[in-house]
PDB file of C-alpha atoms in Angstrom:
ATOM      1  CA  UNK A 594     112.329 -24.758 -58.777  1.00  0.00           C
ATOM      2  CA  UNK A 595     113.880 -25.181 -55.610  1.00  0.00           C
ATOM      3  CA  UNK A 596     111.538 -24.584 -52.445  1.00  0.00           C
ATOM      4  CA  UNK A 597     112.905 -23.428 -49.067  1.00  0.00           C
ATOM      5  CA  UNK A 598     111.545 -25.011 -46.140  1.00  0.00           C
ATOM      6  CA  UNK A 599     111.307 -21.831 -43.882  1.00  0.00           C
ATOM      7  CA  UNK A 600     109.517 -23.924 -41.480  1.00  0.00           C
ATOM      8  CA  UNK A 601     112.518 -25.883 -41.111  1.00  0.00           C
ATOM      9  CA  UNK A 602     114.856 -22.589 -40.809  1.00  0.00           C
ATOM     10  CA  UNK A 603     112.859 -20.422 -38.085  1.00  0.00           C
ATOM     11  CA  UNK A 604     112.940 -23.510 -35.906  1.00  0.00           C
ATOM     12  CA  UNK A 605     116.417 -23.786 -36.246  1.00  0.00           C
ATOM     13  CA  UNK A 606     117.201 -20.189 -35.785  1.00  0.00           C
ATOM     14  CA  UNK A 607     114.661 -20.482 -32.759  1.00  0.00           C
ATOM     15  CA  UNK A 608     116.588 -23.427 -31.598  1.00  0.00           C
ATOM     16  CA  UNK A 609     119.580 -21.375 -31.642  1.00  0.00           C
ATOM     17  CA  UNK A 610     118.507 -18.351 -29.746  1.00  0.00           C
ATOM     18  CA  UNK A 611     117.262 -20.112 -27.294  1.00  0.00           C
ATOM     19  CA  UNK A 612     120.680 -21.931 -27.059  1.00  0.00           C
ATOM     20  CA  UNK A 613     122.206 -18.653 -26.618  1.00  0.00           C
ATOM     21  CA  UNK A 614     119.582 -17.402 -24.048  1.00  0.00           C
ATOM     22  CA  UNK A 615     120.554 -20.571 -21.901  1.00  0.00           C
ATOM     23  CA  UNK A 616     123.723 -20.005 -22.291  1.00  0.00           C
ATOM     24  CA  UNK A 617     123.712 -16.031 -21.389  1.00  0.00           C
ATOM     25  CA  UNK A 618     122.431 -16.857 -17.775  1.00  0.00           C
ATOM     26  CA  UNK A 619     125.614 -18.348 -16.895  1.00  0.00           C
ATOM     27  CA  UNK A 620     127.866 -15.683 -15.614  1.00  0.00           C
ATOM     28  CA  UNK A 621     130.961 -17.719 -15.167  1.00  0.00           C
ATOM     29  CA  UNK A 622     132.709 -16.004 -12.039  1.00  0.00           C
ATOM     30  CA  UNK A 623     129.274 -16.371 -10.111  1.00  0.00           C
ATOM     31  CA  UNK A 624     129.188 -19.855 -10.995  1.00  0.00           C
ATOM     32  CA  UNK A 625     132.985 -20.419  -9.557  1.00  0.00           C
ATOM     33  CA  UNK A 626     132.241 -18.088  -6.088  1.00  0.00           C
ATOM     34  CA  UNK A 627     129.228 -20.169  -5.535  1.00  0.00           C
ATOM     35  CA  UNK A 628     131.077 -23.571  -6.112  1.00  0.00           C
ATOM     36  CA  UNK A 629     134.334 -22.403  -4.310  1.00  0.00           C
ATOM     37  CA  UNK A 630     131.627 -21.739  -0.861  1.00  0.00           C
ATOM     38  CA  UNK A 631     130.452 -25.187  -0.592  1.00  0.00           C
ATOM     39  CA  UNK A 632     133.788 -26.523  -1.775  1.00  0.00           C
ATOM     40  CA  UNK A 633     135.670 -25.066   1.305  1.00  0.00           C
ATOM     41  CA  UNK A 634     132.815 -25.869   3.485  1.00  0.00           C
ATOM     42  CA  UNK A 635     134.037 -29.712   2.336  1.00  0.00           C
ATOM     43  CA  UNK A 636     137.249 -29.004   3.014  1.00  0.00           C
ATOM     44  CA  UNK A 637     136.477 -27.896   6.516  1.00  0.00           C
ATOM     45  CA  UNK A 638     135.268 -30.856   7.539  1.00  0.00           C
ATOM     46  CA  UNK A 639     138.027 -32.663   6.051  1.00  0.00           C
ATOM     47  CA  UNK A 640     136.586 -33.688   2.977  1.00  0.00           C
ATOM     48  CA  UNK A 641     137.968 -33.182  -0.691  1.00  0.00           C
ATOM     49  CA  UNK A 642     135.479 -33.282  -3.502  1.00  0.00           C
ATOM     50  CA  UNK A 643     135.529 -34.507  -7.180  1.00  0.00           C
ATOM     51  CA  UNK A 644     133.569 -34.421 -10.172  1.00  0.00           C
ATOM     52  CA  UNK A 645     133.852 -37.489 -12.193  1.00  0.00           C
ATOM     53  CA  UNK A 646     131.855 -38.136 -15.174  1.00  0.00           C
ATOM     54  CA  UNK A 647     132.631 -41.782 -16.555  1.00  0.00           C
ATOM     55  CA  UNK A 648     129.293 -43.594 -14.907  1.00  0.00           C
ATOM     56  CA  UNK A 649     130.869 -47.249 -15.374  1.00  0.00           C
ATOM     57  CA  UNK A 650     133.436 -46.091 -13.207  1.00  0.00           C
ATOM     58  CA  UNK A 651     130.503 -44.569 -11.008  1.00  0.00           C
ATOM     59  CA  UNK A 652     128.852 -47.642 -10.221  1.00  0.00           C
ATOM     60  CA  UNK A 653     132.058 -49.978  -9.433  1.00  0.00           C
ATOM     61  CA  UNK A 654     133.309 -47.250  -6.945  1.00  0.00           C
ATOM     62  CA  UNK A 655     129.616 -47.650  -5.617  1.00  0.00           C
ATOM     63  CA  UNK A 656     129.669 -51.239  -5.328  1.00  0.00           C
ATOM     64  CA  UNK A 657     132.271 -51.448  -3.254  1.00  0.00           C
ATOM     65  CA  UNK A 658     131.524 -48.642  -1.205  1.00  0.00           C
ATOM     66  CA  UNK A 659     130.764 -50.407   2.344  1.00  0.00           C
ATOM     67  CA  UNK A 660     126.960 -49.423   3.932  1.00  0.00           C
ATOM     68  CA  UNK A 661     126.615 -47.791   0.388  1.00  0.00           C
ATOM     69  CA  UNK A 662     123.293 -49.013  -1.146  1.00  0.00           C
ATOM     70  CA  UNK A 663     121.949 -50.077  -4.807  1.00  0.00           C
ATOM     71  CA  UNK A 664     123.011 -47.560  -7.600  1.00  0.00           C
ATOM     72  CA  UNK A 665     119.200 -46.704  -8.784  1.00  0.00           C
ATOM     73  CA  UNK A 666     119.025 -47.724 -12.594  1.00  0.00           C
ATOM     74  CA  UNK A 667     118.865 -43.547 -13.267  1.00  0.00           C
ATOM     75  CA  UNK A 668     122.416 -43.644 -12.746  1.00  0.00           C
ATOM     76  CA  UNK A 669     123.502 -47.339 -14.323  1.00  0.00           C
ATOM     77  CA  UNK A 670     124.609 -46.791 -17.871  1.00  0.00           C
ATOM     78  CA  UNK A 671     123.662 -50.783 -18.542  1.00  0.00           C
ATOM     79  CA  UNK A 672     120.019 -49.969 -17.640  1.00  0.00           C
ATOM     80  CA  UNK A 673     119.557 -46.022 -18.666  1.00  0.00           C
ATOM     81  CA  UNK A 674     122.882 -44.996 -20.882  1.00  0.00           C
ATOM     82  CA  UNK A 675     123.833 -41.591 -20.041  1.00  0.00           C
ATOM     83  CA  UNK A 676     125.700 -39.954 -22.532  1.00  0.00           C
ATOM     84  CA  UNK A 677     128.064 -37.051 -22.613  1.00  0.00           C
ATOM     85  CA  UNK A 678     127.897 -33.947 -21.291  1.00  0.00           C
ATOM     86  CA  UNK A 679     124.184 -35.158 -19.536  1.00  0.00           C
ATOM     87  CA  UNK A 680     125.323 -36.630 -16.593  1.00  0.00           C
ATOM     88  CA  UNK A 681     128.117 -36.318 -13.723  1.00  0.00           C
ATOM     89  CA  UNK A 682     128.350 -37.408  -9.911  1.00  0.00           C
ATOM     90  CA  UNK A 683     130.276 -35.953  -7.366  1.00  0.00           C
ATOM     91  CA  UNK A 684     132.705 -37.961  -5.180  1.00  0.00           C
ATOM     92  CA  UNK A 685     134.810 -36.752  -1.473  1.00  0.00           C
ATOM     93  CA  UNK A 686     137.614 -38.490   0.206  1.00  0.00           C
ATOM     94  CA  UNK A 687     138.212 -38.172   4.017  1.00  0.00           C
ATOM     95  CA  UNK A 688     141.759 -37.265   5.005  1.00  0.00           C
ATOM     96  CA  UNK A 689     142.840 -41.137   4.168  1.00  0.00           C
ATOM     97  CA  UNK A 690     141.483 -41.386   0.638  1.00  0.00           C
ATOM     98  CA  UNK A 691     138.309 -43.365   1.561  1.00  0.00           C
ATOM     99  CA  UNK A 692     135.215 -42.470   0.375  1.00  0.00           C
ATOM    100  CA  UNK A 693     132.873 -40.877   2.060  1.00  0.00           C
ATOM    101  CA  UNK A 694     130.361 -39.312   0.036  1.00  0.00           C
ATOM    102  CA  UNK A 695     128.640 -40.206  -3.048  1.00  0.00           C
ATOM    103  CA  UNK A 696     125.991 -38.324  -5.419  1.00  0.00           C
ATOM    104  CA  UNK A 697     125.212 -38.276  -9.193  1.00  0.00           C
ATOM    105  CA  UNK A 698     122.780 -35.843 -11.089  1.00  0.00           C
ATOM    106  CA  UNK A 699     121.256 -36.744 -14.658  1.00  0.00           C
ATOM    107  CA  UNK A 700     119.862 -34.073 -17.345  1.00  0.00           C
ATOM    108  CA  UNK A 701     116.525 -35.902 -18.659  1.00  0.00           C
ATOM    109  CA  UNK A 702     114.944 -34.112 -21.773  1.00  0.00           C
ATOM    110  CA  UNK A 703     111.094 -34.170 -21.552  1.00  0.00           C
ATOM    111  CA  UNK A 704     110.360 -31.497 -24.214  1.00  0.00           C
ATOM    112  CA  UNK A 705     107.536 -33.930 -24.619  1.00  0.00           C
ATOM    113  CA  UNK A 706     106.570 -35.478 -21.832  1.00  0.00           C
ATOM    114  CA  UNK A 707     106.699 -34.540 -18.002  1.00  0.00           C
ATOM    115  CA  UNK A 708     108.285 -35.659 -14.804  1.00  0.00           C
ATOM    116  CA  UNK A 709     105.156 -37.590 -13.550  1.00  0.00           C
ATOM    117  CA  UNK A 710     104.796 -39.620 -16.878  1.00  0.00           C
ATOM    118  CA  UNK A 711     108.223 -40.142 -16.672  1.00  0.00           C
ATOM    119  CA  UNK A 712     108.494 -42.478 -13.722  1.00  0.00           C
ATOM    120  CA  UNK A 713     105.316 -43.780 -14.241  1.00  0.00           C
ATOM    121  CA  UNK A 714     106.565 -45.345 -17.546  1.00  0.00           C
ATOM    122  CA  UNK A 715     109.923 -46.396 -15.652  1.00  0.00           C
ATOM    123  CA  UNK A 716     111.675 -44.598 -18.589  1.00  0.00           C
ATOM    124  CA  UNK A 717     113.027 -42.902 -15.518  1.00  0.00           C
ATOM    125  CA  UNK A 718     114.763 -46.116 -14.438  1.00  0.00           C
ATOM    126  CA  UNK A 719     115.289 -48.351 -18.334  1.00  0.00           C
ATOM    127  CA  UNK A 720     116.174 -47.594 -21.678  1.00  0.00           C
ATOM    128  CA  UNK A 721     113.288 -49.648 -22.771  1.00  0.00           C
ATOM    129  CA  UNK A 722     110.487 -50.462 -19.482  1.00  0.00           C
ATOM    130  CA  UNK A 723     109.243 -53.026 -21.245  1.00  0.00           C
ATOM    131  CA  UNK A 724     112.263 -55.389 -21.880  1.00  0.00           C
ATOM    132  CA  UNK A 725     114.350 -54.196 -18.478  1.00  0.00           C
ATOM    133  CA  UNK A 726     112.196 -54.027 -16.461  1.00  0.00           C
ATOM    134  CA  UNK A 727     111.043 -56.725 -13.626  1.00  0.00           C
ATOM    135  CA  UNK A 728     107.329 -57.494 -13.560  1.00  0.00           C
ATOM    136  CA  UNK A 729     106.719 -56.266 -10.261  1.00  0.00           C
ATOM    137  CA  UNK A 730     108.675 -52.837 -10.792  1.00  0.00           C
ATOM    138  CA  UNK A 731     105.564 -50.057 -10.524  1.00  0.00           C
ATOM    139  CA  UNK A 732     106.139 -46.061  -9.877  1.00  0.00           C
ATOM    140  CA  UNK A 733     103.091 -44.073  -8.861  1.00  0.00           C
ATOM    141  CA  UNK A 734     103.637 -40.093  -9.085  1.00  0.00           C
ATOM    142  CA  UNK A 735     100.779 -38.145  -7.311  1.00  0.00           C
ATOM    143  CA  UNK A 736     102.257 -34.887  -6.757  1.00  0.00           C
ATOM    144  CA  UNK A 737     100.520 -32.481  -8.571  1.00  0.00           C
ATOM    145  CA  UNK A 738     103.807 -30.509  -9.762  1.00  0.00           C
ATOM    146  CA  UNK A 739     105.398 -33.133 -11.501  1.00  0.00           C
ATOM    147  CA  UNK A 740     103.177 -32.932 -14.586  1.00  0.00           C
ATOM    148  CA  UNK A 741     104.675 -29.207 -14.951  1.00  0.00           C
ATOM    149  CA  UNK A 742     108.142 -30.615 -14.664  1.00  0.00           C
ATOM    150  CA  UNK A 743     108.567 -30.407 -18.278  1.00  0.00           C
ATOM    151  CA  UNK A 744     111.661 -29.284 -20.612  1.00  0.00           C
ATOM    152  CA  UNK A 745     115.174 -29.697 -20.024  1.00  0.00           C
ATOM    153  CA  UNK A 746     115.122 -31.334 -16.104  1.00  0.00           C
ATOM    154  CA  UNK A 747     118.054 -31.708 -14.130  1.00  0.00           C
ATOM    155  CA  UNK A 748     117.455 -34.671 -11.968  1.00  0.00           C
ATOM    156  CA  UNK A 749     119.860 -35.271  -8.725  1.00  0.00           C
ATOM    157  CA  UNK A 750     119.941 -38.774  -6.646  1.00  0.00           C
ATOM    158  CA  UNK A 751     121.676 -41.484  -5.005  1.00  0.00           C
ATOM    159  CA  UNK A 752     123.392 -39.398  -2.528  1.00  0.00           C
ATOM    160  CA  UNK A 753     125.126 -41.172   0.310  1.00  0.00           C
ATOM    161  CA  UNK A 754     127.082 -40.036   3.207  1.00  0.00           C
ATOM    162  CA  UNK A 755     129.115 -42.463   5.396  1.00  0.00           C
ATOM    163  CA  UNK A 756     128.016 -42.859   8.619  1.00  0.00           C
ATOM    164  CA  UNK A 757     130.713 -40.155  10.628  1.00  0.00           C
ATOM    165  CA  UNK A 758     129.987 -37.383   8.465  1.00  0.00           C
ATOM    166  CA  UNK A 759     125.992 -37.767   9.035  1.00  0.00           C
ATOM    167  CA  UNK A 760     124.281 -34.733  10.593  1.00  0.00           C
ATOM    168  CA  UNK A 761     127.225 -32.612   9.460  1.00  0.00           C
ATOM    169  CA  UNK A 762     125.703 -30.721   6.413  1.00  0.00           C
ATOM    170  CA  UNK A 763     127.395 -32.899   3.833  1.00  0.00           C
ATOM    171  CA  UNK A 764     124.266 -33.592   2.171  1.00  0.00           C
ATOM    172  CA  UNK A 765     123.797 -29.614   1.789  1.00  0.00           C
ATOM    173  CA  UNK A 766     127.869 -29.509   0.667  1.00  0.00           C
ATOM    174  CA  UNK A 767     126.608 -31.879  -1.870  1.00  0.00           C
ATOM    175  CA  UNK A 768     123.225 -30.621  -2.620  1.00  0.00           C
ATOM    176  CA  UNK A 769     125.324 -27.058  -3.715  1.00  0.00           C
ATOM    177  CA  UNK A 770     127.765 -28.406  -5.308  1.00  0.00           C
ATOM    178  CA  UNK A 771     125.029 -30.059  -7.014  1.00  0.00           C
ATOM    179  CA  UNK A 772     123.473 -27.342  -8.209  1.00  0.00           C
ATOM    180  CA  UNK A 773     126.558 -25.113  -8.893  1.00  0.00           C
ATOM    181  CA  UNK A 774     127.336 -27.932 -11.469  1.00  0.00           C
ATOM    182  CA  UNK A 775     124.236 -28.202 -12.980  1.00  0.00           C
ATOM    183  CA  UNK A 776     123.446 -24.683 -13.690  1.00  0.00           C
ATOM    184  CA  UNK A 777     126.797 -24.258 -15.298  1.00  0.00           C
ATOM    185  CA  UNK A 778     126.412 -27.534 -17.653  1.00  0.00           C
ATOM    186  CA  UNK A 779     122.886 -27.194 -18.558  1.00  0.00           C
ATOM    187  CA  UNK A 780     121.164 -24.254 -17.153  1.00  0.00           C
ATOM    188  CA  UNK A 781     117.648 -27.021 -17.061  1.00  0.00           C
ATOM    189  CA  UNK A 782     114.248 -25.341 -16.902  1.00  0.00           C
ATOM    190  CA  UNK A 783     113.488 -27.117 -13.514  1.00  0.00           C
ATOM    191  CA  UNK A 784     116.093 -28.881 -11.031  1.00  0.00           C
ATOM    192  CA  UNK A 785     114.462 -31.714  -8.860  1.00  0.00           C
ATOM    193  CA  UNK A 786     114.994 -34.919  -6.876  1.00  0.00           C
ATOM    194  CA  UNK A 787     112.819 -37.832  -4.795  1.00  0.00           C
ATOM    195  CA  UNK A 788     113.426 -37.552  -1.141  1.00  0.00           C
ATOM    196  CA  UNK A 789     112.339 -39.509   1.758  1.00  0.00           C
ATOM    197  CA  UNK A 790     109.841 -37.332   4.210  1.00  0.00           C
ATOM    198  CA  UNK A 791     111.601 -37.766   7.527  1.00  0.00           C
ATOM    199  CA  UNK A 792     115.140 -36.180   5.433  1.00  0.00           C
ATOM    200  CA  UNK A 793     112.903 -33.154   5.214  1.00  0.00           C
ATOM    201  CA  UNK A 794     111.776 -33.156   8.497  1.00  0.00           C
ATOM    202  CA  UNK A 795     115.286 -33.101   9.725  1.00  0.00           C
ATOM    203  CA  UNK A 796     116.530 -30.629   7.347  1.00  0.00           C
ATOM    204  CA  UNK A 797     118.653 -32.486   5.467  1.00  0.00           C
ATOM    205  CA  UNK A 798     118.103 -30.326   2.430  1.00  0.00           C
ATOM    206  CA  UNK A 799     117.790 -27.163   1.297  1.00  0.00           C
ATOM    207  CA  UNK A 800     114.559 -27.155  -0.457  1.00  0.00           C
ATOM    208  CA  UNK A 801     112.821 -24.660  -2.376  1.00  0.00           C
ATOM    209  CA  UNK A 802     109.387 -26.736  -3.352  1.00  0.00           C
ATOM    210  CA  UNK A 803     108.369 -29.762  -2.412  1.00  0.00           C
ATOM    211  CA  UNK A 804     105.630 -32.095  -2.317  1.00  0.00           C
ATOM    212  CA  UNK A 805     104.204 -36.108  -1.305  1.00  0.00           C
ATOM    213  CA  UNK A 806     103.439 -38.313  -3.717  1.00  0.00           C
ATOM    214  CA  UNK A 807     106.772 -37.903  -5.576  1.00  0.00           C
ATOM    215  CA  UNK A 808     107.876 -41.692  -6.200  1.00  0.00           C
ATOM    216  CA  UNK A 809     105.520 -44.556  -4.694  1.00  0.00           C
ATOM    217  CA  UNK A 810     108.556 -46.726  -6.429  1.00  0.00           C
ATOM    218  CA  UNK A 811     109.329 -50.463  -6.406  1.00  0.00           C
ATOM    219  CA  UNK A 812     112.004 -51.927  -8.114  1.00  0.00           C
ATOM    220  CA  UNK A 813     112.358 -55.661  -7.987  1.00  0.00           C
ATOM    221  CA  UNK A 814     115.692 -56.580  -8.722  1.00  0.00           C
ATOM    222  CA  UNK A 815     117.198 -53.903  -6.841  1.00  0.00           C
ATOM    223  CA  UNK A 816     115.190 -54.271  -3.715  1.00  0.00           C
ATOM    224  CA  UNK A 817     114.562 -50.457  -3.642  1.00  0.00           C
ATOM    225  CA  UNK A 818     111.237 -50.061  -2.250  1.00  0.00           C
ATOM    226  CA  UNK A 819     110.194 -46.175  -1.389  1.00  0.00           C
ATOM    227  CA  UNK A 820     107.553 -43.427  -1.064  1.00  0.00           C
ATOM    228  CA  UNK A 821     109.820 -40.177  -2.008  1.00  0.00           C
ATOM    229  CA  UNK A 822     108.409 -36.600  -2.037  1.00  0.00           C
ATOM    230  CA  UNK A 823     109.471 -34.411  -4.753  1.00  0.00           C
ATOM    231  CA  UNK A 824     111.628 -31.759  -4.011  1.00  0.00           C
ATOM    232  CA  UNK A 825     112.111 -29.115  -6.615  1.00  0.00           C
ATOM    233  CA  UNK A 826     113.441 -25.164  -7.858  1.00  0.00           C
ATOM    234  CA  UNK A 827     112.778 -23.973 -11.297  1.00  0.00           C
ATOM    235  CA  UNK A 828     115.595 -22.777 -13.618  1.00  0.00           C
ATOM    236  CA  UNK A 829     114.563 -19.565 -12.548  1.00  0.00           C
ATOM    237  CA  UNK A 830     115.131 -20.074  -9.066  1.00  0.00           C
ATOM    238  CA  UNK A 831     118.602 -21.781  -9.830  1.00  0.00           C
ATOM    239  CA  UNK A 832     120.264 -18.898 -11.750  1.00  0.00           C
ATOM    240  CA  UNK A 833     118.989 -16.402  -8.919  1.00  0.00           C
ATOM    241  CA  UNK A 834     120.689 -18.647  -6.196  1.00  0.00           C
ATOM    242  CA  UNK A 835     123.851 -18.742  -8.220  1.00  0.00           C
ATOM    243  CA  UNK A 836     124.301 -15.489  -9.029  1.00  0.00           C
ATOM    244  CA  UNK A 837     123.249 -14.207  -5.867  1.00  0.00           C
ATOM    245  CA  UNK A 838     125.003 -16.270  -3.390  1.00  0.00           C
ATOM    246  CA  UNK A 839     128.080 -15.435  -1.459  1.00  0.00           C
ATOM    247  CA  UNK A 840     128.183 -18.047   1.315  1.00  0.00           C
ATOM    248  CA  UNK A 841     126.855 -15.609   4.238  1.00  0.00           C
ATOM    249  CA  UNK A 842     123.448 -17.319   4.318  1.00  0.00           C
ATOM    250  CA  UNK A 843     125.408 -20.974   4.516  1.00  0.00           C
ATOM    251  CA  UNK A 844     123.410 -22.638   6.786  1.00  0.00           C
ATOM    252  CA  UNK A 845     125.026 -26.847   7.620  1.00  0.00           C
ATOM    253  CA  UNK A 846     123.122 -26.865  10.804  1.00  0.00           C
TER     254      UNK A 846
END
């Protein structure tokens, strides 16, 4: 006889509602108002952005990006592959074609595990820590939140603006857009990033949670050498921004 492994069948029909559920939040039209807000807030300032999602092509536009620093190895496809669908970054050209901003934005799946454990085990940063990475390459997560950081986790970094757009509000152009994009492609639990204290202290955000002790990070080969704070909304948070939003409370002071 034949046994049925119902086990097997209420996960997957679990699986699937909860697919569904995720997918529910995401009113479509609220997702393009709140996109279209931050998009002509770009265009205001003379900027026109893209979404690409091809991270090769990512990290040679980088690379030759003048003042632009090291890709981190989250968004390097030869350290940490990213495949599709789970990653994009977000490009704008001035009113000559050059670039002048850069971001990218990961989903990470830690069903099992947690942001803190996360970096500490550089899985963050390498495929496999312990063939990658350099010897002296260490992350130390303190901040208390990051073990709850669990679940589908949409992670957003290497943002850089060129120098003449600075203290515009392109990081916050770029921070919604950001999170426009990442509610629509993955609707994640919790949305987060690892910031450097004196970009909160000047605003350069628009932050919902954050904390010290994000990212005490070295990485070797890159020369990155940082003490981020984690910065953070739940998926909760997101959808009620989204649907909510309608530009009036704008603020690229």
């Amino acid at each position: 006889m034949m046994s049925i492994n119902t086990n097997s069948r209420e996960d997957h029909v679990v699986a699937r509602h909860d697919r569904i559920g995720a997918a529910m939040k995401v009113n479509p039209l609220n997702v393009s108002r709140f996109l279209q807000v931050y998009d002509d807030a770009a265009a205001q300032k003379g900027i026109k952005l893209s979404i690409g999602f091809d991270f090769d092509k990512y990290v040679s536009i980088a690379r030759v990006t003048p003042t632009k620093g090291p890709t981190f190895p989250n968004f390097r496809p030869d350290r940490l592959p990213i495949k599709s669908g789970e990653g994009y970054w977000i490009i704008g050209f001035d009113k000559d074609s050059q670039v002048a901003l850069l971001a990218a934005a990961r989903l990470y799946d830690l069903s099992n595990s947690n942001f803190a454990e996360h970096l500490q085990s550089l899985k963050a940063f390498y495929a496999d820590p312990v063939r990658q990475a350099h010897p002296q390459d260490s992350c130390a997560c303190t901040a208390p939140s990051a073990k709850k950081l669990t679940g589908k986790i949409a992670y957003h970094g290497d943002l850089w603006v060129r120098s003449d757009f600075r203290g515009k509000g392109m990081a916050k152009i770029a921070g919604g857009i950001g999170r426009g994009v990442s509610f629509a492609m993955w609707a994640p639990d919790f949305l987060c990033g690892l910031v450097l204290r004196w970009s909160l202290d000047k605003g350069v955000y628009e932050v919902v949670h954050q904390e010290p002790g994000g990212a005490i990070l070295r990485l070797a080969e890159d020369d990155i050498v940082e003490d981020n704070w984690l910065v953070w909304r739940t998926g909760e948070e997101l959808r009620s921004l989204v649907d909510r939003h309608d530009g009036n409370d704008l603020n690229l002071s």
